[in-house]
CSV table of C-alpha atoms in Angstrom, one decimal:
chain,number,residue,atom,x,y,z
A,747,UNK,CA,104.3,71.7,141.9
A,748,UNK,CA,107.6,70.0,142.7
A,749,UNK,CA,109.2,70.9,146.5
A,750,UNK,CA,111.6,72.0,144.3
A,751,UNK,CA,112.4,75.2,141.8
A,752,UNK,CA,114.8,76.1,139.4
A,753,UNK,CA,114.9,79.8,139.5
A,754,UNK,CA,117.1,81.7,136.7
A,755,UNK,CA,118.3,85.1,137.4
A,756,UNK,CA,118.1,86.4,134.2
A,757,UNK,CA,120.3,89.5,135.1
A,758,UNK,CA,123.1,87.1,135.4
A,759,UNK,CA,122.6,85.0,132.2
A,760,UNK,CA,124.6,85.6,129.8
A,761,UNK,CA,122.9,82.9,127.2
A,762,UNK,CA,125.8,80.3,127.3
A,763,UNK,CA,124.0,77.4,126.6
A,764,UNK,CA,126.0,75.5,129.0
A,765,UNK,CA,122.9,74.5,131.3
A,766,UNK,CA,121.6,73.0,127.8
A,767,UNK,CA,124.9,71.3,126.8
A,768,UNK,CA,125.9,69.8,130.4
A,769,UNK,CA,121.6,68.4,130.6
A,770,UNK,CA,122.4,66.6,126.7
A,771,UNK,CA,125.8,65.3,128.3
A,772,UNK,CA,124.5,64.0,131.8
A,773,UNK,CA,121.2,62.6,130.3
A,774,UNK,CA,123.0,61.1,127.4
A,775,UNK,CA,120.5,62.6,124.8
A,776,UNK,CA,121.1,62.0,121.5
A,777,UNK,CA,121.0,65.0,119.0
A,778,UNK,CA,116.9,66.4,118.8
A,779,UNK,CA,114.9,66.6,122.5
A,780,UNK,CA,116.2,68.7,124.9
A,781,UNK,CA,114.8,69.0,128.5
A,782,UNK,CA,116.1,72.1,129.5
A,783,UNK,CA,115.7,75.0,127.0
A,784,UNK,CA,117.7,78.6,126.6
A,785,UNK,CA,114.9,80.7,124.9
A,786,UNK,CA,116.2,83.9,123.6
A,787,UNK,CA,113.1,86.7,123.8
A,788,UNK,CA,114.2,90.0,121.8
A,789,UNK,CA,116.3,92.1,120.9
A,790,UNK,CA,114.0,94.8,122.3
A,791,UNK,CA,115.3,98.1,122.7
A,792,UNK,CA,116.1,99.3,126.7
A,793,UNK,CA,117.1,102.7,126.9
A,794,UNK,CA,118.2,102.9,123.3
A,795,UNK,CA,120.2,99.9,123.5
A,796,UNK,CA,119.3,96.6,121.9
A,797,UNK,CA,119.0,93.6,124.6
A,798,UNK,CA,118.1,90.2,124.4
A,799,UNK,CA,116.6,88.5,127.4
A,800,UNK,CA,117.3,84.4,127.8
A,801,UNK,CA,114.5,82.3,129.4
A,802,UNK,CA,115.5,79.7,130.9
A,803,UNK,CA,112.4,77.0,130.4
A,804,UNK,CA,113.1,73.2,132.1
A,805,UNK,CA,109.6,70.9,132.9
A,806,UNK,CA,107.6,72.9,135.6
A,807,UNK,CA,107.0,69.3,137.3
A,808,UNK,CA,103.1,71.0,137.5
A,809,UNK,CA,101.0,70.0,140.7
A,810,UNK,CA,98.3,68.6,138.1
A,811,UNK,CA,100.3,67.9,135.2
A,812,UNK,CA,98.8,67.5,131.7
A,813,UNK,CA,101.1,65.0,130.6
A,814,UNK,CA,100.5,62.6,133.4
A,815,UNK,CA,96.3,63.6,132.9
A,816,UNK,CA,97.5,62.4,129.0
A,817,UNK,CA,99.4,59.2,129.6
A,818,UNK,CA,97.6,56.0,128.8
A,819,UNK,CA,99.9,53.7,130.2
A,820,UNK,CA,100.5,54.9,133.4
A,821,UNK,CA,104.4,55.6,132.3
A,822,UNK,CA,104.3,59.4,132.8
A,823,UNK,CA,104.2,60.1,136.5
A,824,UNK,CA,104.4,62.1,138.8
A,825,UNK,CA,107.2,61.0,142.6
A,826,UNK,CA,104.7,61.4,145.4
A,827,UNK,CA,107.7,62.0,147.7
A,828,UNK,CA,109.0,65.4,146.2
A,829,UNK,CA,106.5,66.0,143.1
A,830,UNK,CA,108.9,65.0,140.5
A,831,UNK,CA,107.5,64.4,137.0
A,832,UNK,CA,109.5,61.8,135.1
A,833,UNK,CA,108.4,58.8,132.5
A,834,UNK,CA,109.1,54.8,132.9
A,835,UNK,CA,110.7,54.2,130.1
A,836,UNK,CA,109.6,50.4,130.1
A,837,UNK,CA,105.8,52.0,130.4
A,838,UNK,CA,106.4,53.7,127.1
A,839,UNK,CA,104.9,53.0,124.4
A,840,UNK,CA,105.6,56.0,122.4
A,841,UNK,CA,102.0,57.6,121.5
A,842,UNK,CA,103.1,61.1,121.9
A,843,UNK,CA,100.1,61.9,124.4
A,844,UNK,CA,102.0,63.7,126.7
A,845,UNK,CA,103.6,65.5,124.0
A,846,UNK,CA,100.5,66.7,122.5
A,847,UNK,CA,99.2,67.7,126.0
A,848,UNK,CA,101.6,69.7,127.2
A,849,UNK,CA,101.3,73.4,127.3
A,850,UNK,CA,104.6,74.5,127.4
A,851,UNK,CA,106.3,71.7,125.1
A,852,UNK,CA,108.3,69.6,127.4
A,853,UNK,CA,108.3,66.0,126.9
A,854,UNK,CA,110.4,65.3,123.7
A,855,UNK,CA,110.4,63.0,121.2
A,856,UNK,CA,113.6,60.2,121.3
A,857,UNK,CA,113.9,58.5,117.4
A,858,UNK,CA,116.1,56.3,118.4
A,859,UNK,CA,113.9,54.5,121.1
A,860,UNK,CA,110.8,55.2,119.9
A,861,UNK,CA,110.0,57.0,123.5
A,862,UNK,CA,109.0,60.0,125.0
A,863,UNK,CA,111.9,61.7,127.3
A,864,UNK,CA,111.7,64.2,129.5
A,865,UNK,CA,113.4,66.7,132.1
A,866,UNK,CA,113.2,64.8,135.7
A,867,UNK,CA,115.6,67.4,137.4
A,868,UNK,CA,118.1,65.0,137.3
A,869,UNK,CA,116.2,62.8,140.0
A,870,UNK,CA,119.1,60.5,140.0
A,871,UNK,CA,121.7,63.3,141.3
A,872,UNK,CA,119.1,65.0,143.8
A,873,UNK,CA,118.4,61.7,145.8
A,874,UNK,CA,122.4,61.7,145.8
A,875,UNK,CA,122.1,64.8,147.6
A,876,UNK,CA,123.5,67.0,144.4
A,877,UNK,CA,122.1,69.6,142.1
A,878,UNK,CA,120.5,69.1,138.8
A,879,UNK,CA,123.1,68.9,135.9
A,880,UNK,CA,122.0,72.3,134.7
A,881,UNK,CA,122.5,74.3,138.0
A,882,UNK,CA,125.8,72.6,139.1
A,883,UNK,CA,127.1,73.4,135.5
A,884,UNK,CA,125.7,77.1,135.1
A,885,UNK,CA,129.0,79.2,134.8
A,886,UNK,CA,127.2,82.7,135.8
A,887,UNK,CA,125.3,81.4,138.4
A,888,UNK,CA,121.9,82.3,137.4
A,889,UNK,CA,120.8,78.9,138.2
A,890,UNK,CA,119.5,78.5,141.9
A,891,UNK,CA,118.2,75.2,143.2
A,892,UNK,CA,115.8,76.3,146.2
A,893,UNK,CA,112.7,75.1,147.6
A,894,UNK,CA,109.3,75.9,145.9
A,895,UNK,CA,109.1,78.2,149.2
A,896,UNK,CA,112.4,79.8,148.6
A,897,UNK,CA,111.6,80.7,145.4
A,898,UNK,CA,108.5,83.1,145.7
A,899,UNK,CA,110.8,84.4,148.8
A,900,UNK,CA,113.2,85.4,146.5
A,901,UNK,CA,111.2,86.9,143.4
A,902,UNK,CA,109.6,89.2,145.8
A,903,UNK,CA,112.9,90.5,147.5
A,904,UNK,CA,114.2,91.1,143.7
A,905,UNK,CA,110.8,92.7,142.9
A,906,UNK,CA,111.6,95.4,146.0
A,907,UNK,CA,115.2,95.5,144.9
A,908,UNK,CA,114.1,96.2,141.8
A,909,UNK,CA,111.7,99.1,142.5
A,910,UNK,CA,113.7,100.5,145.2
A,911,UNK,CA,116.9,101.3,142.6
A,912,UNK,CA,115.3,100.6,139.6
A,913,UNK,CA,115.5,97.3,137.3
A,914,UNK,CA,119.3,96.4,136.6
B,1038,UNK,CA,109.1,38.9,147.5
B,1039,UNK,CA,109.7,35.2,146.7
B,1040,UNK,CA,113.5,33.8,146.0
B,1041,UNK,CA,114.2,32.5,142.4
B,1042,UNK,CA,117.4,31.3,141.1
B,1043,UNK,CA,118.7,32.6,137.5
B,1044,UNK,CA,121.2,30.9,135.7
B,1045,UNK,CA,122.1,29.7,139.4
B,1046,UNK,CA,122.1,33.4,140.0
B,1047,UNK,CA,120.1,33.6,143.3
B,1048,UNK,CA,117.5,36.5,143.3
B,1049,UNK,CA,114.8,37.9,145.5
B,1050,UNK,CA,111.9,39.4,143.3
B,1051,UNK,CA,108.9,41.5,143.7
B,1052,UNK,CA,105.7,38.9,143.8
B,1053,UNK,CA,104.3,38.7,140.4
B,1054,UNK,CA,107.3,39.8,138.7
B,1055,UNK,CA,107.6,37.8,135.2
B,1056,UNK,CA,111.3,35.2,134.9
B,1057,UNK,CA,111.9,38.1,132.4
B,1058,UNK,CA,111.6,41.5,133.5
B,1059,UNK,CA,113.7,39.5,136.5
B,1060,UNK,CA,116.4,38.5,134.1
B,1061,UNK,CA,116.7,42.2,132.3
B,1062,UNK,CA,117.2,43.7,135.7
B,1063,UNK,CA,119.9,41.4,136.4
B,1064,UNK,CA,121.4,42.2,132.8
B,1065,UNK,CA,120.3,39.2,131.2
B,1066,UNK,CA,119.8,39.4,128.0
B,1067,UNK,CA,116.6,36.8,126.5
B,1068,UNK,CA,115.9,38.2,123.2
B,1069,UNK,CA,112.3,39.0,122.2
B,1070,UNK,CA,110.3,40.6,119.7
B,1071,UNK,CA,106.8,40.8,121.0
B,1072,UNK,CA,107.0,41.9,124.8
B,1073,UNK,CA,106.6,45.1,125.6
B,1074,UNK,CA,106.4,45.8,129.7
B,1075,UNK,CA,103.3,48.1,129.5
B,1076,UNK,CA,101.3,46.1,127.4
B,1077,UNK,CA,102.1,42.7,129.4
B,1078,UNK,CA,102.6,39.5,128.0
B,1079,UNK,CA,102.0,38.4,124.6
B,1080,UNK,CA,103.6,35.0,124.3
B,1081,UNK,CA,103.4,35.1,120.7
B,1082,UNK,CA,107.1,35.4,119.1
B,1083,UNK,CA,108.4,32.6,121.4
B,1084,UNK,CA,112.1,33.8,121.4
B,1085,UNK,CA,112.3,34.5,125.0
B,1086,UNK,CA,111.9,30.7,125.8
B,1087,UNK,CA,113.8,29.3,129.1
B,1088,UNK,CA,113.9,26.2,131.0
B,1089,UNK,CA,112.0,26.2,134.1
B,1090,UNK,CA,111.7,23.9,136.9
B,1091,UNK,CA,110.7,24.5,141.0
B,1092,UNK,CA,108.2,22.8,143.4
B,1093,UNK,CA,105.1,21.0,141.1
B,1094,UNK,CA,107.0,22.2,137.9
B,1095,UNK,CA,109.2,19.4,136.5
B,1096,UNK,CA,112.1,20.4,134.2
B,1097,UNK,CA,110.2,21.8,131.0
B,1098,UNK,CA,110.4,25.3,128.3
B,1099,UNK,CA,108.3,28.0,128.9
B,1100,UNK,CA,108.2,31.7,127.5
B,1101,UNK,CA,109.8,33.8,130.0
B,1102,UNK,CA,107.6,36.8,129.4
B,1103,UNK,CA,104.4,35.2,130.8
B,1104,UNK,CA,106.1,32.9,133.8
B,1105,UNK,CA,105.6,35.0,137.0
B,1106,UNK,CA,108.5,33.9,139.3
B,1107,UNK,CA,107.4,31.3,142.3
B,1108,UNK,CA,109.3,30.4,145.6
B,1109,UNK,CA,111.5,28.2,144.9
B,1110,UNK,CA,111.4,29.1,140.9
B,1111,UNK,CA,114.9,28.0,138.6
B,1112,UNK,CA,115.4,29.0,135.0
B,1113,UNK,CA,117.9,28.5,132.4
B,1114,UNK,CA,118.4,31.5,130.0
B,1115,UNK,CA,121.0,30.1,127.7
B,1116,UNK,CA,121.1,26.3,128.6
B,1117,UNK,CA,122.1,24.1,125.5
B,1118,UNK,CA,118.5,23.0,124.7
B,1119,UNK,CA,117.4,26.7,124.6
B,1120,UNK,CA,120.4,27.9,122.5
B,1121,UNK,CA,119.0,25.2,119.8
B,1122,UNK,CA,115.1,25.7,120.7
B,1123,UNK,CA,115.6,29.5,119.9
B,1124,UNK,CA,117.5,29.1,116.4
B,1125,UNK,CA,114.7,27.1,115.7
B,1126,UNK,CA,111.8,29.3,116.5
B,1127,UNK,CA,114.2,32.3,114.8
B,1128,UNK,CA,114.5,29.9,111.8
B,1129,UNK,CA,110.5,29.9,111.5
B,1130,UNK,CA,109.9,33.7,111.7
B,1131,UNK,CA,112.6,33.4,109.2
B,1132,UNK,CA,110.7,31.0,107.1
B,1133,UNK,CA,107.1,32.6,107.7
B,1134,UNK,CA,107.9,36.0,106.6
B,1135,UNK,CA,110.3,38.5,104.5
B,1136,UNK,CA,112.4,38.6,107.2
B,1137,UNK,CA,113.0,42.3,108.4
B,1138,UNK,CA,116.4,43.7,110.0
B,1139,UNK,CA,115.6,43.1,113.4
B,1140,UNK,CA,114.4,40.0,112.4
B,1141,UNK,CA,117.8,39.2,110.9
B,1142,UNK,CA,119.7,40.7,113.6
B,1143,UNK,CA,118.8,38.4,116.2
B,1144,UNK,CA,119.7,35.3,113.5
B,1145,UNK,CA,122.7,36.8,113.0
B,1146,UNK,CA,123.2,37.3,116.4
B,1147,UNK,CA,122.4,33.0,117.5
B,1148,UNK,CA,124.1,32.1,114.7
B,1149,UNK,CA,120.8,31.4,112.7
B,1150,UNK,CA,121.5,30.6,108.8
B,1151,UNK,CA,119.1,32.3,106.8
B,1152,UNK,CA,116.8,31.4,103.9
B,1153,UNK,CA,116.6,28.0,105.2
B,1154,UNK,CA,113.0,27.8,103.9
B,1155,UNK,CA,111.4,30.2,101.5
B,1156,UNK,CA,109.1,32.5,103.2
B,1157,UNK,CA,105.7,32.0,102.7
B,1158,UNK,CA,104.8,36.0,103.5
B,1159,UNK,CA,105.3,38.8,101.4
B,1160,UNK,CA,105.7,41.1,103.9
B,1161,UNK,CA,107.5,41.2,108.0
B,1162,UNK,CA,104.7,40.7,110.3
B,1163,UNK,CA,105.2,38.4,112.8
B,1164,UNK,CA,101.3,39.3,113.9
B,1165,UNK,CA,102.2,39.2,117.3
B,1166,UNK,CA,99.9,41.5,117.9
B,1167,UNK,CA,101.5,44.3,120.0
B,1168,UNK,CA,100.0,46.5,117.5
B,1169,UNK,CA,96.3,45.6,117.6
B,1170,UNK,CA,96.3,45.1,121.5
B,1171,UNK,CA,98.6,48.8,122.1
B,1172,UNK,CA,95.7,50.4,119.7
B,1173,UNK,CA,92.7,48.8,121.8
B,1174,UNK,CA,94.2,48.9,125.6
B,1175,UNK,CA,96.4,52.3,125.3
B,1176,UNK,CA,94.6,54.0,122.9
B,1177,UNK,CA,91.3,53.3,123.0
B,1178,UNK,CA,90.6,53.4,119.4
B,1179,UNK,CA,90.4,49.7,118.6
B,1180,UNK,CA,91.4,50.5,114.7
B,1181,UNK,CA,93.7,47.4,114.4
B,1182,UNK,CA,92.8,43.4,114.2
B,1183,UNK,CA,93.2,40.1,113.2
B,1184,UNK,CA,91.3,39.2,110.2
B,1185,UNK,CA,89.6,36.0,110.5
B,1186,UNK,CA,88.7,37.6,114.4
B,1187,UNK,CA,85.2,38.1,115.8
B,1188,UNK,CA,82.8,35.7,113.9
B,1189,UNK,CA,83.6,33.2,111.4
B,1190,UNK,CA,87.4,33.2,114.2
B,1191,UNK,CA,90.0,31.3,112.3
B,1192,UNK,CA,92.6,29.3,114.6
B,1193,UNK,CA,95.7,31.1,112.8
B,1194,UNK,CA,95.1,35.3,111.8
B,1195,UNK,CA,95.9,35.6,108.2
B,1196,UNK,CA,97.1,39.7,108.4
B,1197,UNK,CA,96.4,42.7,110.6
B,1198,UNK,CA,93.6,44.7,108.9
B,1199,UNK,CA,92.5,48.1,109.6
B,1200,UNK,CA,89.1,50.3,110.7
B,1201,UNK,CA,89.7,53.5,108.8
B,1202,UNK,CA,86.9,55.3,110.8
B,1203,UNK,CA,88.7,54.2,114.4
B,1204,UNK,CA,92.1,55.1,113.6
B,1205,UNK,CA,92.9,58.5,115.4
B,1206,UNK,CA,96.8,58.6,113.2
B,1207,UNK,CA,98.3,58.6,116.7
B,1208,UNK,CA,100.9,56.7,114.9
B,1209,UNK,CA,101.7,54.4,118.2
B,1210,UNK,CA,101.5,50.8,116.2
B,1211,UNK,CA,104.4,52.1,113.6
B,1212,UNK,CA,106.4,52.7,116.8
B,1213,UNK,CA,105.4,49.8,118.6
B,1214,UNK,CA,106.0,47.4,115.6
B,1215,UNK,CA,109.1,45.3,115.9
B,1216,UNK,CA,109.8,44.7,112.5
B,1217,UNK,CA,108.2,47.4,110.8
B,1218,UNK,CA,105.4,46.5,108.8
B,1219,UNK,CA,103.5,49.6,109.7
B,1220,UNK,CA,104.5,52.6,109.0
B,1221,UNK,CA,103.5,56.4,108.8
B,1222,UNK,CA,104.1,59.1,106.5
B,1223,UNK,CA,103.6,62.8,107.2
B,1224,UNK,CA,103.0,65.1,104.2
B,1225,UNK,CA,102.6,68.9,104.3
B,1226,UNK,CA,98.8,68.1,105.6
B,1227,UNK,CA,98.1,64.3,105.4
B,1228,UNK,CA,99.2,61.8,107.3
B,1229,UNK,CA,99.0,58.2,106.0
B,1230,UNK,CA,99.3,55.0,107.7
B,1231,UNK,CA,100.8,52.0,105.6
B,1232,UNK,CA,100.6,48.3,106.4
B,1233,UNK,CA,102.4,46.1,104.3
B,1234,UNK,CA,103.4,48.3,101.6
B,1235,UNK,CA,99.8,49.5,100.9
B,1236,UNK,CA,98.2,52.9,102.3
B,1237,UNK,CA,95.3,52.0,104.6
B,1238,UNK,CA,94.4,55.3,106.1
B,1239,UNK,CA,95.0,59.1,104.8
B,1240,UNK,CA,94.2,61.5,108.1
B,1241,UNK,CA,94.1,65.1,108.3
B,1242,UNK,CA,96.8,66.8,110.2
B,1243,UNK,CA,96.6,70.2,112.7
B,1244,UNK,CA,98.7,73.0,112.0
B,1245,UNK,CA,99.8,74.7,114.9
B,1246,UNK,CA,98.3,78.1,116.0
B,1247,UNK,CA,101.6,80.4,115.5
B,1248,UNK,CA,104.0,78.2,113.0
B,1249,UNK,CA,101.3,76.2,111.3
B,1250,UNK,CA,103.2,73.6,111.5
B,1251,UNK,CA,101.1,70.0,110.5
B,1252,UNK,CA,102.2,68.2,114.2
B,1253,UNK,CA,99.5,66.0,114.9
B,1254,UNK,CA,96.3,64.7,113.7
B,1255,UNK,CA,93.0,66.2,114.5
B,1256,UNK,CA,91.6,63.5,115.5
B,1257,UNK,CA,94.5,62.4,118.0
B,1258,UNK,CA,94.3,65.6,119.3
B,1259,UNK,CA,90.9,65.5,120.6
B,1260,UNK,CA,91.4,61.8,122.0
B,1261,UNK,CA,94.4,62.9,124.0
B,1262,UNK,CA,91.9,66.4,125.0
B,1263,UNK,CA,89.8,63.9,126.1
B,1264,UNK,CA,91.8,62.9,128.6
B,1265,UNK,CA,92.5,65.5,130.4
B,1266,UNK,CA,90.3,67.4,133.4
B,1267,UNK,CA,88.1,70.5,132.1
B,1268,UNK,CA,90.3,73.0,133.5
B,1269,UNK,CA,93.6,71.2,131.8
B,1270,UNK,CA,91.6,71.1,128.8
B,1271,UNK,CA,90.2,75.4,129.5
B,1272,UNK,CA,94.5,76.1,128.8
B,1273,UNK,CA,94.6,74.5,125.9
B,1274,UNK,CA,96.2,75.6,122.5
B,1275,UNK,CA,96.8,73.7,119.5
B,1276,UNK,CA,100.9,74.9,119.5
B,1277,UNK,CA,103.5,72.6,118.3
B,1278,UNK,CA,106.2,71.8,121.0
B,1279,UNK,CA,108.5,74.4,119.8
B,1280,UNK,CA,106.0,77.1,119.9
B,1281,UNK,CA,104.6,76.1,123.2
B,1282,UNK,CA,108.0,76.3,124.6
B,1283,UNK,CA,108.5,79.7,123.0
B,1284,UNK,CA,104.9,81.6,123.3
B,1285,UNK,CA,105.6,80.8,127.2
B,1286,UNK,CA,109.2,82.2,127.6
B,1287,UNK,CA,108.0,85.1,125.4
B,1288,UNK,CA,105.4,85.8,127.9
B,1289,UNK,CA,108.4,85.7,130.7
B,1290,UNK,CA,109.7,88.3,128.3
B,1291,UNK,CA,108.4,90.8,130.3
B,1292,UNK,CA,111.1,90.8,132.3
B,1293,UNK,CA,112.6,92.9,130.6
B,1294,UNK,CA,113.1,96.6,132.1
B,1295,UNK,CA,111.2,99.0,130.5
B,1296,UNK,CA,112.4,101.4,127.9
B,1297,UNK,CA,113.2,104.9,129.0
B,1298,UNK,CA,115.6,107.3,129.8
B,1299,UNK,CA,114.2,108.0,133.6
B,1300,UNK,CA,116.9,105.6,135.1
B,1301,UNK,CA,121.2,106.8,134.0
């Protein structure tokens, strides 16, 4: 596990696609992979009403990640100073290991190099001290960029919320 | 770190950095066809030639990719013998084989005139050999070779040739080929590899779990399961990525508030 966590609350999405458009724009991707994914789940009916839930699914950047476990060249790795998963480009030699290991479908696939590509949360910005491209450009705010820490800190205060007043 | 000079461009560089990954990361563009950073030097296509000259090396022409910068170390990248050495060597690979568009690119590109000499291959393999050394030292499957290799070695490989029974269909030496003389082809549950023109391997694909669609080979599969540590490999599913991605956010799905009329 990164030190870091995207966490997405899903009460505010609204299903923009902006976190996906401004992640294409900042990691100049052509059209095909796409690190950070909007996964609609639904319509499923909530007190009579049809709703659709969006899922917001980026890399993980897993404490033992599959891809790295995968890569035969050494260019998938993972930053020992925060956890960050990202590939070497120059390492790549475009097997698609990584690809096939994954669990949740990350890395993608990049035609036009002939490389694997992959969400690194934008490791470029956050050594600048900024967010991610995704969470600075989320326009309801349902992107937070906390600590690993914060994170189970704050799924458990909206679990309370949650059964306290019942789920929004 | 040891100080080389580039095109009179003075540089510090990590120790055992090549004269050309040190030129890229200045911007330098040396052309080549065979190098590829994680498979280390090759030396074979002989276009990224500079002029190198420091303590105990007199003025000579080396390949860039396999000289590891020296204190003390001076190249030339586009010097006026270079310029002339490389449409030379460019005018060879023209010569040797039916030249392919990267091929013709970089001619283009020098100012190379083409069809100088007519080629004596039938096909645009350079056989530098990126694709028979990415097979044996990344994948592990030691499918691709020189023929006229092992016994009965012949100073000069006539072709690649292929190992049907080693080839896993990861599909790595089509990518890895700079001028295309492999290639795969995916059909609804086959995947074939072709070299020069001619099918050389047929292998069966995997259809994924939920979609069933053919993503990967069987056999690629289990060499990249392989790799991974029993309980990596305990979570594993045979999804394509689009499912993978989707079965998961499905499973987040139950975030969702359940239906009922107890809460107005």
């Amino acid at each position: 596990m990164s030190i870091y966590y995207i966490y997405q609350d899903q009460n505010r999405c609204i299903g923009c696609y902006a976190c996906e458009v401004h992640c294409k724009t900042k990691n100049s991707l052509p059209v095909g992979p796409r690190f950070c994914r909007i996964i609609e789940v639904g319509p499923k009916p909530v007190r009579g009403i049809p709703r659709l839930n969006f899922v917001f699914m980026p890399c993980f950047h897993c404490e033992k990640p599959w891809c790295v476990s995968a890569c035969p060249t050494g260019a998938m790795q993972k930053r020992a100073k925060d956890g960050i998963v990202f590939v070497d480009a120059s390492l790549c030699v475009g097997c698609k290991s990584c690809i096939t290991a994954c669990p949740w479908g990350v890395p993608q696939w990049d035609k036009g190099s002939g490389k694997a590509v992959k969400c690194d949360y934008c490791k470029d910005r956050i050594d600048k001290g900024l967010k991610p491209a995704c969470v600075t450009k989320c326009t309801a705010h349902a992107l937070k960029w906390i600590s690993a820490e914060e994170a189970s800190e704050l799924k458990r205060k909206r679990y309370a919320q949650e059964l306290a007043e019942g789920p929004a | 770190m040891v100080s080389i000079r580039i095109d009179n461009l003075k540089l510090q560089v990590p120790d055992g950095m090549t004269a050309l990954e040190a030129a890229r990361s200045e911007g330098i563009d040396i052309p080549t066809l065979c190098y590829h950073k994680a498979l280390g030097p090759q030396g074979v296509c002989r276009l990224c030639v500079v002029e190198a000259e420091g303590p105990g090396l007199n003025r000579t022409v080396l390949p860039s990719c396999n000289l590891t910068g020296f204190e003390g170390l001076k190249i030339y990248t586009h010097s006026p013998l270079i310029l002339s050495l490389r449409k030379t060597i460019v005018g060879l690979l023209l010569a040797n084989t039916t030249p392919s568009e990267q091929l013709i690119e970089i001619a283009v590109k020098l100012g190379v005139e083409p069809a100088r000499f007519r080629s004596a291959r039938q096909d645009p393999c350079l056989l530098c050999g990126l694709c028979v050394k990415v097979c044996r030292s990344s994948i592990g499957a030691a499918a691709l070779s020189f023929s006229g290799g092992e016994q009965n070695s012949r100073v000069v490989a006539g072709h690649i040739v292929m190992n049907e029974q080693a080839c896993v269909g990861c599909g790595t030496c089509a990518n890895i080929c700079p001028v295309q003389a492999l290639r795969i082809e995916d059909s609804a549950k086959e995947r074939t590899v072709v070299l020069y023109g001619a099918v050389v391997n047929r292998l069966e694909l995997v259809e994924c779990e939920i979609c069933g669609l053919a993503h990967t080979t069987r056999k690629f599969m289990d060499s990249v399961l392989a790799r991974l540590d029993p309980d990596q490999k305990s979570g594993f599913r045979n999804l394509c990525p689009e499912c993978s991605r989707r079965h998961f956010a499905e499973a987040l799905g139950g975030l969702f508030p359940p239906d009922g009329d107890s809460v107005s």
